[in-house]
Coordinates of C-alpha atoms and ligand atoms in Angstrom, one line a residue:
M237 CA 95.8 12.3 90.5
S238 CA 92.6 11.3 92.3
A239 CA 92.2 9.7 95.6
A240 CA 89.1 8.4 97.2
V241 CA 87.5 10.4 100.0
T242 CA 87.6 8.7 103.3
V243 CA 84.8 9.3 105.7
V244 CA 86.1 8.9 109.2
E245 CA 83.8 8.2 112.1
T246 CA 84.4 10.5 115.0
T247 CA 82.9 11.6 118.3
P248 CA 82.6 15.2 119.6
F249 CA 85.3 16.8 121.7
A250 CA 84.0 19.1 124.5
G251 CA 85.0 22.7 124.6
Q252 CA 85.6 23.5 120.9
K253 CA 84.1 26.9 121.3
P254 CA 86.0 29.8 119.6
G255 CA 86.9 32.7 121.9
T256 CA 87.7 36.3 121.1
S257 CA 89.8 35.2 118.2
G258 CA 89.3 31.5 117.1
L259 CA 89.8 28.2 119.0
R260 CA 92.9 28.2 121.1
K261 CA 94.1 25.3 123.2
K262 CA 97.3 23.7 124.4
V263 CA 99.2 21.8 121.7
K264 CA 98.6 18.6 123.6
V265 CA 94.9 19.1 123.2
F266 CA 95.1 20.0 119.6
A267 CA 97.4 17.1 118.8
Q268 CA 94.8 14.5 119.9
P269 CA 93.8 12.4 116.9
G270 CA 90.7 13.9 115.3
Y271 CA 90.7 17.2 117.3
A272 CA 91.8 19.5 114.6
E273 CA 89.8 17.4 112.0
N274 CA 86.6 17.7 114.0
F275 CA 86.9 21.5 114.3
I276 CA 87.8 22.0 110.6
Q277 CA 85.0 19.7 109.4
S278 CA 82.6 21.6 111.7
V279 CA 83.7 24.9 110.0
F280 CA 83.3 23.4 106.5
D281 CA 79.9 22.0 107.4
T282 CA 78.6 25.3 108.5
A283 CA 80.5 28.1 106.8
G284 CA 78.9 27.6 103.4
A285 CA 81.4 27.5 100.6
P286 CA 79.8 27.8 97.2
A287 CA 80.9 25.4 94.4
N288 CA 84.5 25.9 93.1
S289 CA 85.5 27.9 96.2
I290 CA 89.0 29.0 97.0
L291 CA 90.3 28.5 100.6
V292 CA 93.3 30.3 102.0
I293 CA 95.4 28.5 104.5
G294 CA 98.4 29.9 106.5
G295 CA 99.7 30.4 109.9
D296 CA 102.2 32.0 112.2
G297 CA 104.8 29.2 111.9
R298 CA 104.3 27.9 115.5
Y299 CA 104.6 24.2 116.5
L300 CA 101.9 22.1 114.7
N301 CA 101.5 24.7 111.9
R302 CA 102.7 22.4 109.2
T303 CA 101.0 19.3 110.5
V304 CA 97.6 21.0 110.6
I305 CA 98.1 22.6 107.2
Q306 CA 98.6 19.2 105.7
I307 CA 95.4 18.0 107.4
A308 CA 93.4 21.0 106.3
I309 CA 94.6 20.6 102.7
R310 CA 93.5 17.0 102.6
M311 CA 90.1 17.9 104.2
A312 CA 89.6 20.8 101.7
A313 CA 90.1 18.3 98.9
A314 CA 87.6 16.0 100.4
N315 CA 85.1 18.7 101.0
G316 CA 84.8 20.0 97.5
Y317 CA 87.0 23.1 97.4
A318 CA 88.5 23.8 94.0
K319 CA 91.6 25.5 95.1
V320 CA 93.7 26.2 98.2
L321 CA 96.1 29.1 98.5
V322 CA 98.8 28.4 101.1
G323 CA 101.7 30.6 102.2
Q324 CA 105.1 29.3 101.5
G325 CA 106.5 27.3 104.4
G326 CA 102.9 27.5 105.8
I327 CA 103.5 31.2 106.6
L328 CA 100.9 33.9 106.3
S329 CA 100.6 36.7 108.8
T330 CA 97.0 37.3 109.9
P331 CA 96.7 40.6 107.9
A332 CA 98.4 39.0 104.9
A333 CA 95.9 36.1 105.0
S334 CA 93.1 38.6 105.2
H335 CA 94.4 40.4 102.1
V336 CA 94.9 37.2 100.1
I337 CA 91.3 36.1 100.9
R338 CA 90.1 39.4 99.5
K339 CA 92.5 39.7 96.6
Y340 CA 91.8 36.2 95.2
G341 CA 88.0 36.1 96.0
A342 CA 88.3 33.2 98.4
S343 CA 85.3 32.0 100.2
G344 CA 87.3 32.1 103.4
G345 CA 90.5 31.1 105.1
L346 CA 91.9 29.1 108.0
I347 CA 94.5 31.0 110.0
L348 CA 96.5 28.8 112.2
S349 CA 97.7 30.8 115.1
A350 CA 97.4 31.5 118.8
S351 CA 98.6 35.0 118.2
H352 CA 100.5 36.4 121.2
N353 CA 100.3 33.2 123.2
P354 CA 103.6 31.2 123.5
G355 CA 104.3 28.3 121.1
G356 CA 106.0 24.9 121.3
P357 CA 105.0 21.4 122.3
D358 CA 103.8 22.5 125.7
E359 CA 102.3 25.8 124.7
D360 CA 99.4 26.9 122.5
F361 CA 97.9 26.4 119.1
G362 CA 94.9 27.8 117.5
I363 CA 92.6 27.8 114.4
K364 CA 90.6 30.8 113.3
Y365 CA 88.2 30.9 110.3
N366 CA 87.9 34.0 108.3
I367 CA 85.0 34.8 105.9
A368 CA 85.0 36.0 102.3
N369 CA 85.5 39.7 103.3
G370 CA 88.8 38.7 104.8
G371 CA 87.7 39.2 108.4
P372 CA 87.2 36.9 111.4
A373 CA 84.0 35.0 111.3
P374 CA 81.2 36.9 113.1
E375 CA 79.6 35.3 116.1
A376 CA 76.7 33.8 114.2
V377 CA 79.3 31.8 112.1
T378 CA 81.5 30.7 115.1
E379 CA 78.4 29.7 117.0
A380 CA 77.2 27.6 114.2
A381 CA 80.6 25.9 113.9
Y382 CA 80.6 25.3 117.7
A383 CA 77.1 23.8 117.6
R384 CA 78.3 21.4 114.9
T385 CA 81.3 20.3 117.0
L386 CA 78.8 19.1 119.6
T387 CA 77.1 16.7 117.2
I388 CA 79.8 15.8 114.7
D389 CA 80.0 12.1 113.8
Q390 CA 82.3 12.1 110.8
Y391 CA 84.8 14.0 108.9
R392 CA 86.0 13.8 105.3
I393 CA 89.6 13.6 104.2
V394 CA 91.7 12.2 101.3
D395 CA 94.6 9.9 101.6
T396 CA 97.4 11.7 99.8
P397 CA 101.1 12.3 100.5
D398 CA 102.2 15.6 102.2
I399 CA 102.5 18.4 99.8
D400 CA 105.8 20.4 99.6
L401 CA 105.0 23.6 101.4
D402 CA 108.4 25.1 100.7
T403 CA 108.3 25.4 96.9
I404 CA 106.2 28.0 95.2
G405 CA 103.9 26.4 92.6
K406 CA 100.9 24.3 92.0
T407 CA 100.2 20.7 93.0
D408 CA 97.1 18.6 92.4
V409 CA 95.7 16.9 95.5
A410 CA 92.9 14.6 94.5
G411 CA 91.4 17.2 92.2
L412 CA 92.1 20.2 94.4
T413 CA 94.7 22.7 93.1
V414 CA 97.1 23.6 95.9
H415 CA 98.9 26.8 95.1
V416 CA 101.9 27.6 97.4
I417 CA 102.3 31.4 97.1
D418 CA 104.9 33.8 98.2
S419 CA 103.9 34.8 101.8
V420 CA 105.0 38.4 101.5
A421 CA 104.6 39.6 97.9
D422 CA 100.9 40.4 97.8
Y423 CA 101.0 42.1 101.2
A424 CA 104.0 44.2 100.4
A425 CA 102.5 45.3 97.1
L426 CA 99.3 46.4 99.0
M427 CA 101.4 48.4 101.5
E428 CA 103.1 50.2 98.6
T429 CA 99.7 51.4 97.4
L430 CA 98.8 52.9 100.8
F431 CA 102.0 54.6 101.9
D432 CA 104.5 57.1 100.5
F433 CA 107.5 54.7 100.3
A434 CA 109.5 57.4 98.4
A435 CA 109.1 59.8 101.3
I436 CA 110.0 57.2 103.9
R437 CA 113.0 56.1 101.9
A438 CA 114.2 59.7 101.6
N439 CA 113.8 60.1 105.4
V440 CA 115.8 57.0 106.0
A441 CA 118.5 58.3 103.6
A442 CA 118.6 61.5 105.6
G443 CA 119.5 59.5 108.7
F444 CA 116.2 58.4 110.3
T445 CA 116.7 55.1 112.2
M446 CA 114.5 52.4 113.6
T447 CA 114.6 49.1 115.3
F448 CA 111.9 46.4 114.8
D449 CA 111.5 43.3 116.9
A450 CA 109.7 40.6 115.1
M451 CA 109.9 38.4 118.2
N452 CA 110.9 35.3 116.3
A453 CA 107.4 35.3 114.9
V454 CA 105.6 35.6 111.6
T455 CA 106.4 39.3 110.8
G456 CA 110.1 38.7 110.3
P457 CA 109.9 37.9 106.5
Y458 CA 107.5 40.8 106.0
A459 CA 109.6 43.3 107.9
H460 CA 112.9 42.2 106.3
E461 CA 111.4 42.7 102.8
I462 CA 109.5 45.9 103.5
L463 CA 111.7 47.8 106.0
E464 CA 115.1 46.7 104.9
N465 CA 114.8 45.8 101.2
R466 CA 112.2 48.3 100.1
L467 CA 112.5 51.2 102.5
G468 CA 116.3 51.1 102.8
F469 CA 116.6 50.7 106.6
A470 CA 120.0 49.2 107.5
K471 CA 120.4 45.4 107.6
G472 CA 119.9 44.4 111.2
T473 CA 117.1 46.9 111.7
V474 CA 114.8 43.9 112.0
K475 CA 115.6 41.8 115.1
N476 CA 114.5 38.2 115.7
G477 CA 113.3 38.1 112.1
T478 CA 113.1 34.3 111.5
P479 CA 109.8 32.6 112.6
L480 CA 110.6 29.9 115.1
E481 CA 108.2 27.1 116.1
D482 CA 108.6 28.1 119.8
F483 CA 109.3 31.8 119.2
G484 CA 112.6 31.3 120.9
G485 CA 110.8 30.3 124.1
H486 CA 109.3 33.8 124.5
H487 CA 105.8 35.1 124.4
P488 CA 105.4 36.9 121.1
D489 CA 103.4 39.6 122.8
P490 CA 104.7 43.1 122.0
N491 CA 104.4 44.9 125.4
M492 CA 106.5 46.2 128.2
V493 CA 107.0 42.8 129.7
H494 CA 107.7 40.6 126.7
A495 CA 109.4 43.2 124.5
H496 CA 111.5 44.6 127.3
A497 CA 114.7 44.5 125.2
L498 CA 113.0 46.9 122.7
F499 CA 112.0 49.2 125.6
D500 CA 115.6 49.2 126.9
A501 CA 116.9 50.0 123.4
M502 CA 114.4 52.9 123.0
F503 CA 115.1 54.4 126.4
G504 CA 118.9 54.0 126.2
A505 CA 121.6 56.6 125.4
A506 CA 121.9 55.7 121.7
S507 CA 118.3 55.1 120.9
P508 CA 117.1 55.1 117.3
D509 CA 114.3 57.5 116.2
F510 CA 111.6 54.8 116.2
G511 CA 111.0 51.4 117.7
A512 CA 108.3 48.8 116.9
A513 CA 107.4 45.2 117.4
S514 CA 104.7 42.8 116.3
D515 CA 103.1 39.7 117.8
G516 CA 103.0 36.0 116.9
D517 CA 100.7 36.4 113.9
G518 CA 101.6 39.9 112.9
D519 CA 98.4 41.7 113.7
R520 CA 99.5 43.7 116.7
N521 CA 102.0 46.6 116.9
L522 CA 104.0 48.2 119.6
I523 CA 105.1 51.8 119.0
L524 CA 107.9 53.6 120.7
G525 CA 109.8 56.8 120.0
R526 CA 113.1 57.8 121.5
G527 CA 112.4 57.8 125.2
I528 CA 108.6 57.4 124.8
F529 CA 106.1 54.5 124.7
V530 CA 103.0 55.4 122.8
T531 CA 100.0 53.5 124.3
P532 CA 98.0 51.7 121.6
S533 CA 95.0 53.8 122.4
D534 CA 97.0 57.0 121.8
S535 CA 98.6 55.5 118.7
L536 CA 95.1 55.0 117.3
A537 CA 94.2 58.6 118.0
M538 CA 97.5 60.0 116.6
L539 CA 97.3 57.8 113.5
A540 CA 93.7 58.9 112.9
A541 CA 94.6 62.6 113.4
N542 CA 97.5 62.4 110.8
A543 CA 96.3 59.7 108.4
T544 CA 95.6 62.0 105.5
L545 CA 99.4 62.4 105.2
A546 CA 99.5 58.9 103.7
P547 CA 98.4 58.6 100.1
G548 CA 96.0 55.8 100.9
Y549 CA 94.0 58.0 103.2
K550 CA 94.4 61.4 101.6
A551 CA 90.7 61.6 100.8
G552 CA 89.9 61.6 104.5
L553 CA 88.4 59.0 106.9
K554 CA 84.8 57.9 106.9
G555 CA 84.8 57.2 110.6
I556 CA 86.8 55.8 113.5
A557 CA 86.0 52.7 115.6
R558 CA 87.5 51.4 118.8
S559 CA 86.7 48.6 121.2
M560 CA 85.0 49.5 124.5
P561 CA 88.1 49.0 126.7
T562 CA 90.2 51.2 124.4
S563 CA 90.7 54.8 125.7
A564 CA 88.5 57.5 124.3
A565 CA 91.5 59.4 122.8
A566 CA 90.3 58.5 119.3
D567 CA 86.8 59.9 120.0
R568 CA 88.3 63.3 120.6
V569 CA 90.0 63.2 117.2
A570 CA 86.8 62.0 115.5
E571 CA 84.9 64.9 117.2
A572 CA 87.5 67.4 116.0
L573 CA 87.4 66.1 112.5
G574 CA 83.6 65.9 112.4
L575 CA 83.6 62.1 111.9
P576 CA 81.3 59.4 113.3
Y577 CA 82.9 57.1 115.8
Y578 CA 81.9 53.8 117.2
E579 CA 82.5 51.7 120.4
T580 CA 82.4 48.0 119.8
P581 CA 83.1 44.9 121.9
T582 CA 86.6 43.5 122.2
G583 CA 87.7 41.5 119.1
W584 CA 88.3 42.5 115.5
K585 CA 85.3 40.6 114.2
F586 CA 83.1 43.5 115.5
F587 CA 84.7 46.0 113.1
G588 CA 84.0 43.9 110.0
N589 CA 80.5 45.3 109.3
L590 CA 81.5 48.9 109.9
L591 CA 84.4 48.5 107.5
D592 CA 82.3 46.7 104.9
A593 CA 79.6 49.3 105.1
G594 CA 82.1 52.2 104.6
M595 CA 81.2 53.6 108.1
A596 CA 84.7 53.4 109.5
T597 CA 88.1 53.6 107.9
I598 CA 90.4 53.2 110.9
C599 CA 89.8 50.9 113.9
G600 CA 91.8 50.1 117.0
E601 CA 92.0 48.2 120.2
E602 CA 94.0 48.9 123.4
S603 CA 95.6 45.5 123.1
A604 CA 98.0 46.9 120.4
G605 CA 95.7 46.3 117.5
T606 CA 95.3 49.0 114.8
G607 CA 94.1 48.7 111.3
S608 CA 92.0 50.1 108.4
D609 CA 89.7 49.2 105.6
H610 CA 92.6 47.9 103.5
V611 CA 92.0 44.4 105.0
R612 CA 89.6 43.1 107.6
E613 CA 92.1 42.3 110.4
K614 CA 94.3 44.4 112.6
D615 CA 97.6 44.9 111.0
G616 CA 100.9 45.4 112.9
L617 CA 103.2 46.4 110.0
W618 CA 100.5 48.7 108.6
A619 CA 100.5 50.7 111.8
V620 CA 104.3 50.8 111.7
L621 CA 104.3 52.0 108.1
L622 CA 101.6 54.7 108.8
W623 CA 103.8 56.0 111.6
L624 CA 106.8 56.0 109.4
N625 CA 104.9 57.8 106.7
I626 CA 103.6 60.4 109.1
L627 CA 107.1 61.0 110.7
A628 CA 108.7 61.2 107.2
I629 CA 106.3 64.1 106.4
R630 CA 106.1 65.8 109.7
K631 CA 109.8 65.4 110.5
M632 CA 109.5 65.6 114.3
P633 CA 110.4 63.2 117.0
V634 CA 107.6 60.9 118.2
A635 CA 107.7 62.5 121.7
E636 CA 107.1 65.9 120.1
L637 CA 104.2 64.7 118.0
A638 CA 102.6 63.1 121.1
K639 CA 103.1 66.3 123.1
E640 CA 101.4 68.4 120.4
H641 CA 98.6 65.9 120.1
W642 CA 97.8 66.0 123.8
A643 CA 98.0 69.8 123.9
K644 CA 95.3 69.8 121.2
Y645 CA 93.0 67.0 122.3
G646 CA 93.8 66.4 126.0
R647 CA 95.4 63.2 127.2
N648 CA 93.8 59.9 128.2
Y649 CA 96.3 58.3 130.6
Y650 CA 95.8 54.6 130.2
A651 CA 96.9 51.2 131.5
R652 CA 95.7 47.6 131.5
H653 CA 96.3 45.3 134.5
D654 CA 96.1 41.6 133.8
Y655 CA 95.7 38.9 136.4
E656 CA 96.6 35.7 134.7
A657 CA 95.9 32.0 135.3
V658 CA 93.3 32.8 138.0
E659 CA 91.2 29.9 139.0
S660 CA 88.1 30.2 136.8
A661 CA 85.6 29.8 139.6
K662 CA 87.2 32.8 141.5
A663 CA 87.3 35.0 138.4
D664 CA 83.6 34.1 137.7
A665 CA 82.7 34.9 141.3
L666 CA 84.4 38.3 141.0
M667 CA 82.6 39.1 137.8
S668 CA 79.2 38.0 139.0
E669 CA 79.4 39.8 142.3
L670 CA 80.4 42.9 140.5
T671 CA 77.6 42.6 138.0
G672 CA 75.2 42.4 140.9
A673 CA 76.7 45.5 142.5
L674 CA 76.7 47.7 139.4
G675 CA 73.2 49.1 140.0
A676 CA 74.1 50.6 143.3
L677 CA 77.4 52.2 142.2
P678 CA 76.2 55.5 140.7
G679 CA 76.8 58.4 143.1
K680 CA 79.2 56.4 145.3
R681 CA 82.5 58.0 146.0
F682 CA 85.9 56.3 145.9
G683 CA 88.5 58.7 147.2
P684 CA 88.3 61.7 144.9
L685 CA 86.2 59.8 142.3
T686 CA 82.5 59.8 142.0
V687 CA 80.8 57.1 140.0
A688 CA 78.6 58.6 137.2
T689 CA 77.3 55.4 135.6
A690 CA 78.1 51.7 135.7
D691 CA 76.9 48.9 133.4
S692 CA 77.6 45.7 131.6
F693 CA 78.5 46.7 128.1
A694 CA 76.2 45.4 125.3
Y695 CA 76.5 46.1 121.6
T696 CA 74.0 46.3 118.8
D697 CA 75.7 46.2 115.4
P698 CA 74.5 49.2 113.5
V699 CA 74.6 47.3 110.2
D700 CA 73.0 43.9 110.8
H701 CA 71.5 44.8 114.2
S702 CA 72.9 41.6 115.8
T703 CA 73.4 42.0 119.6
S704 CA 76.2 41.0 121.9
A705 CA 75.6 41.2 125.6
N706 CA 78.1 40.8 128.5
Q707 CA 81.0 42.4 126.8
G708 CA 82.7 43.8 129.9
L709 CA 81.7 45.7 133.1
R710 CA 82.4 49.4 133.1
V711 CA 82.4 52.0 135.7
L712 CA 82.5 55.6 134.5
F713 CA 83.5 58.3 136.9
E714 CA 82.5 62.0 136.7
G715 CA 85.0 63.9 134.6
G716 CA 85.7 61.1 132.0
S717 CA 87.8 58.7 134.0
R718 CA 86.8 55.0 134.1
V719 CA 87.6 51.5 134.9
A720 CA 86.4 48.4 133.0
F721 CA 86.7 44.7 133.8
R722 CA 86.6 41.8 131.4
L723 CA 87.6 38.1 131.3
S724 CA 90.0 37.3 128.5
G725 CA 88.7 35.1 125.7
T726 CA 92.0 34.1 124.3
G727 CA 93.8 32.3 127.2
T728 CA 94.2 28.6 127.6
E729 CA 94.9 28.3 131.3
G730 CA 92.3 29.3 134.0
A731 CA 91.0 32.8 133.6
T732 CA 92.7 36.1 132.9
I733 CA 91.1 39.1 134.5
R734 CA 91.7 42.3 132.6
V735 CA 91.3 45.6 134.4
Y736 CA 91.3 48.6 132.1
L737 CA 92.1 52.0 133.7
E738 CA 91.7 55.4 132.1
R739 CA 91.9 59.0 133.3
F740 CA 91.2 61.9 131.1
E741 CA 93.1 65.2 131.5
P742 CA 91.7 68.0 129.4
V743 CA 93.6 70.5 127.4
G744 CA 95.4 72.8 129.9
G745 CA 95.6 70.0 132.5
N746 CA 98.5 68.0 133.7
L747 CA 99.6 66.5 130.4
A748 CA 103.2 65.5 131.1
A749 CA 102.9 63.3 134.2
E750 CA 103.8 59.7 134.7
T751 CA 100.9 57.3 134.0
P752 CA 101.1 55.3 137.3
D753 CA 100.8 58.5 139.3
M754 CA 97.9 59.7 137.3
L755 CA 96.1 56.4 137.6
A756 CA 96.8 55.7 141.3
D757 CA 93.3 56.8 142.5
I758 CA 91.6 54.8 139.8
I759 CA 93.7 51.7 140.7
T760 CA 92.6 52.0 144.3
A761 CA 89.0 52.5 143.3
A762 CA 89.1 49.4 141.0
E763 CA 90.3 47.3 144.0
D764 CA 87.5 48.7 146.2
I765 CA 84.9 48.2 143.6
A766 CA 85.8 44.7 142.5
G767 CA 87.6 43.2 145.4
I768 CA 90.3 41.6 143.3
A769 CA 92.6 40.7 146.2
R770 CA 89.6 39.3 148.2
H771 CA 88.5 37.1 145.3
T772 CA 91.8 36.0 143.9
G773 CA 94.4 36.5 146.6
R774 CA 96.4 38.6 144.1
T775 CA 97.6 41.9 145.3
K776 CA 99.3 43.0 142.1
P777 CA 98.8 42.3 138.4
D778 CA 101.0 39.9 136.5
V779 CA 101.3 42.1 133.5
V780 CA 100.8 45.9 133.2
T781 CA 100.5 47.2 129.6
Ligands
LIG1205 C1 92.8 39.8 123.3 C2 92.7 41.3 123.2 C3 91.7 41.7 122.1 C4 92.2 41.1 120.8 C5 92.3 39.6 121.0 C6 92.9 38.9 119.8 O1 91.5 39.3 123.6 O2 92.2 41.9 124.4 O3 91.7 43.1 122.0 O4 91.3 41.4 119.8 O5 93.2 39.3 122.1 O6 94.1 39.5 119.4 P1 91.1 38.8 125.1 O7 89.7 38.2 125.0 O8 92.1 37.9 125.6 O9 91.1 40.1 125.9 V1 95.3 38.5 118.8 O10 96.6 39.5 118.4 O11 95.3 37.3 119.9 O12 94.6 37.8 117.4
LIG1206 CO1 97.7 38.6 117.1

């Protein structure tokens, strides 16, 4: 079959600037005629796909997923791609898409997701472009695409019927081969190469139990296959395991607020040994043991400290990287293991070069993102499986492993306070006033805390030497405690102010306290330093994670 390419005249839409992780907008914005088309064409115009390129397309199943996939396929056909690989039913988790890009040598991929943001006709949609290494496009690429959106005057598309996304197999679309692939198979096979499935299965057979909340989002099919079918966990271990277009009306964000049912289950009388959840697009993870929540920052450190117990990492790690707001717990592990460690800006795209260059093996973010060099995205189920592998070998409760870890490395008490849907002008005023005040902070006292240094975090990539300025404001206190402030780059309503709070207790210190008690002085200092209530009228955060 062949169909003529239609060149459609268009005019730019304002605001198509990708944020921390792709372009995210309300569905009503994305559904405007030409909106998705303009953005996709701008990516195609600037991303540089060589002749005969393969493009991977998949999403988290949210409202608009199938519609935009059909558009993207028709536009790929009109823009000279040779082949599109698309997940069955339009489903590919973000880490699975990253793997598929790498495995089949694609020139890139379109991941349709707004991750942990809610879905449905009145909620959010998103498009992210990933490059040939499987990772999120670096800033130079997203900036070029954005610049193109400002001048775009036409897009290319073919006029063909919708393709059947539900049946595995190949279809010709105006000369483009569209291959609908199993969403799970390649990813599950990769996991089998990294982890000791036999040891985990044996542990399950010996009575180890878990509960996994897929939050009605993309991880359900992956978790059913891997946890229940391959590892032998009882049917019903995976909860909310069918991806829904509106995630059942919930935020698919695995934290204390949105996954509270899981928290209740893990702190109840008959708790299983292990509890976990993932987010909308499957790249985040929440880790709980019986009666204990493991902060993502601690999880990163504990996974790094024990990673060699998994076959995929038995040769040791090359280095550890974390985003700036993530606690320094992983740094302590790197120091103890004699490994290099890196502090990057927020967003997985900043880990790509370190992973490609073999400088880091494990990376993590405080926002429940952990991953390794097996793909170029954070990977929720990967973190769950590494935990399961470690627990199957070490045969101790999560709480005991955590206690042992803190006794060896000290403990970084940590929390993030989010102030959501703040008027943008007010949030900007807070940040700019604070930026101006940073220089005068060193030496100042806030209760028992004395400021050691204060700055606006800037990053120079050690591989390509690109620089990224204004990546968050941080105030470091004497003794290793700190507070950092950032504006979110993933929201779609006003501004979200994130306040990151961390207190370090060294070995021999108070390692078994409650986090809010340990952070109380820093919370007070954060308010004094930034004037959150004065600027926003808010006296407490909307979400504490
Ligand atoms: C948030 C997190 C960040 C994460 C990003 C994408 O960004 O803080 O760590 O990389 O979401 O994650 P921001 O700019 O809102 O703070 V996901 O799971 O949305 O792809
Ligand atoms: Co996500």
